[in-house]
Amino acid sequence: APSDLLARGLSRLGELLAGLLQKACAPAWLSGLLMDGVYRTLAWVVAVMLPPMAIFFPLFTLLEDLGYLPRVAFNLDNFFRRAGAHGKQSLTMCMGFGCNACGVIGCRIIDSPRERLIAILTNNFVPCNGRFPTLIAVITMFFAAT
């Protein structure tokens, strides 16, 4: 999988950086802070988040350039109106699958303050790429065969 390949590459780079810190006679606390605290955390986030986002956002941009997304918003407007929201929220919810922060920021396109607030609050329930591994782990714990 691309995430595994990226994780292995970043792990090798981490070993190189740890060796450089050791050669520079860096104190153990500094080495631990930089390698365990900063580098490994960032490497894990990049390895998990980059492959899905590298696929999702170009496809989302393609749909936007083709003019498909405004049609989706128009077609879903009646459905969202019944829930007290706006059809434009469908676009921000789609963006939320890639990154929830982008989906919430995208709520700026909604004109009504009330509907914008509804969109911001409900977009947080859309599982983004960062939440999928956690959701899969939790679902596995609860529904694993006994």
Coordinates of C-alpha atoms in Angstrom, one line a residue:
A1 CA 0.0 0.0 0.0
P2 CA 1.2 3.6 -0.6
S3 CA 1.0 4.4 3.1
D4 CA 3.3 1.5 4.0
L5 CA 5.8 2.5 1.3
L6 CA 5.7 6.1 2.6
A7 CA 6.0 4.9 6.2
R8 CA 9.1 2.8 5.4
G9 CA 10.8 5.6 3.6
L10 CA 10.1 8.1 6.4
S11 CA 11.3 5.5 8.9
R12 CA 14.6 5.2 7.0
L13 CA 14.9 8.9 7.0
G14 CA 14.2 8.9 10.7
E15 CA 17.1 6.5 11.3
L16 CA 19.4 8.8 9.3
L17 CA 18.3 11.8 11.3
A18 CA 18.7 9.9 14.6
G19 CA 22.3 9.0 13.5
L20 CA 23.0 12.6 12.7
L21 CA 21.8 13.7 16.2
Q22 CA 23.9 11.0 17.8
K23 CA 27.0 12.1 15.8
A24 CA 26.3 15.7 16.9
C25 CA 26.4 14.5 20.5
A26 CA 22.9 15.8 21.1
P27 CA 21.6 15.2 24.6
A28 CA 19.2 12.3 25.1
W29 CA 16.3 14.6 26.0
L30 CA 16.7 16.7 22.8
S31 CA 17.1 13.6 20.6
G32 CA 13.9 12.1 22.2
L33 CA 12.0 15.3 21.8
L34 CA 13.0 15.8 18.1
M35 CA 12.8 12.2 17.0
D36 CA 10.0 10.6 19.1
G37 CA 8.0 13.7 19.7
V38 CA 8.2 15.7 16.5
Y39 CA 9.6 13.6 13.7
R40 CA 7.7 10.3 14.3
T41 CA 4.5 12.1 14.9
L42 CA 4.7 14.1 11.7
A43 CA 6.0 11.1 9.7
W44 CA 3.0 9.0 10.8
V45 CA 0.5 11.8 10.0
V46 CA 2.1 12.3 6.5
A47 CA 2.2 8.5 5.9
V48 CA -1.5 8.1 6.8
M49 CA -3.0 11.3 5.4
L50 CA -1.0 12.0 2.2
P51 CA -2.1 9.0 0.0
P52 CA -5.9 9.4 0.5
M53 CA -5.7 13.2 0.1
A54 CA -3.5 12.9 -2.9
I55 CA -6.3 10.9 -4.5
F56 CA -9.3 12.7 -3.2
F57 CA -8.5 16.4 -3.8
P58 CA -7.5 16.1 -7.4
L59 CA -10.7 14.1 -8.1
F60 CA -12.7 16.7 -6.2
T61 CA -11.0 19.5 -8.3
L62 CA -11.8 17.6 -11.5
L63 CA -15.5 17.3 -10.5
E64 CA -15.5 21.0 -9.7
D65 CA -13.9 22.0 -13.0
L66 CA -16.4 19.8 -14.9
G67 CA -19.3 21.7 -13.3
Y68 CA -20.7 18.6 -11.6
L69 CA -20.6 19.9 -8.0
P70 CA -23.1 22.8 -8.5
R71 CA -25.5 20.3 -10.0
V72 CA -25.1 18.1 -7.0
A73 CA -25.8 21.0 -4.7
F74 CA -28.9 22.0 -6.8
N75 CA -30.3 18.4 -6.8
L76 CA -29.8 17.9 -3.1
D77 CA -31.2 21.3 -2.1
N78 CA -34.8 19.9 -1.5
F79 CA -33.4 17.1 0.6
F80 CA -31.3 19.5 2.7
R81 CA -34.2 22.0 3.0
R82 CA -36.3 19.3 4.7
A83 CA -33.5 19.0 7.3
G84 CA -33.3 22.8 7.7
A85 CA -30.0 23.2 5.8
H86 CA -28.9 24.4 2.4
G87 CA -28.0 22.4 -0.7
K88 CA -24.5 24.0 -0.7
Q89 CA -23.8 22.0 2.4
S90 CA -23.5 18.9 0.2
L91 CA -20.3 20.4 -1.3
T92 CA -18.8 21.1 2.1
M93 CA -19.7 17.6 3.3
C94 CA -18.0 16.1 0.3
M95 CA -14.9 18.2 1.1
G96 CA -15.1 16.9 4.6
F97 CA -14.3 13.4 3.4
G98 CA -10.9 14.6 2.4
C99 CA -10.2 16.8 5.4
N100 CA -12.8 18.0 7.9
A101 CA -11.1 21.3 8.4
C102 CA -11.5 22.1 4.7
G103 CA -15.2 21.1 4.9
V104 CA -15.8 23.5 7.8
I105 CA -13.9 26.3 6.2
G106 CA -15.9 25.7 3.0
C107 CA -19.1 26.5 4.8
R108 CA -18.3 30.2 4.0
I109 CA -20.1 29.7 0.7
I110 CA -23.4 29.4 2.6
D111 CA -25.2 32.8 2.8
S112 CA -27.5 32.3 5.8
P113 CA -25.8 32.5 9.2
R114 CA -28.3 29.9 10.6
E115 CA -27.7 27.4 7.7
R116 CA -23.9 28.1 7.9
L117 CA -23.9 27.2 11.6
I118 CA -25.9 24.0 10.9
A119 CA -23.4 23.1 8.2
I120 CA -20.4 23.7 10.5
L121 CA -21.9 21.6 13.3
T122 CA -23.0 18.7 11.1
N123 CA -19.9 18.6 9.0
N124 CA -18.0 17.5 12.0
F125 CA -19.9 14.2 11.8
V126 CA -18.5 13.4 8.4
P127 CA -15.5 11.0 8.9
C128 CA -12.4 12.4 7.3
N129 CA -9.3 10.5 6.3
G130 CA -7.7 11.1 9.7
R131 CA -10.7 9.5 11.5
F132 CA -11.1 6.4 9.3
P133 CA -8.2 4.4 10.9
T134 CA -9.6 5.2 14.3
L135 CA -13.1 4.3 13.3
I136 CA -11.9 1.0 11.7
A137 CA -10.0 0.1 14.9
V138 CA -13.0 0.9 17.2
I139 CA -15.4 -1.0 14.9
T140 CA -13.0 -4.0 14.9
M141 CA -12.8 -4.0 18.7
F142 CA -16.6 -4.0 19.1
F143 CA -17.6 -6.3 16.3
A144 CA -14.7 -8.7 16.1
A145 CA -15.6 -12.4 16.1
T146 CA -15.5 -13.9 19.5

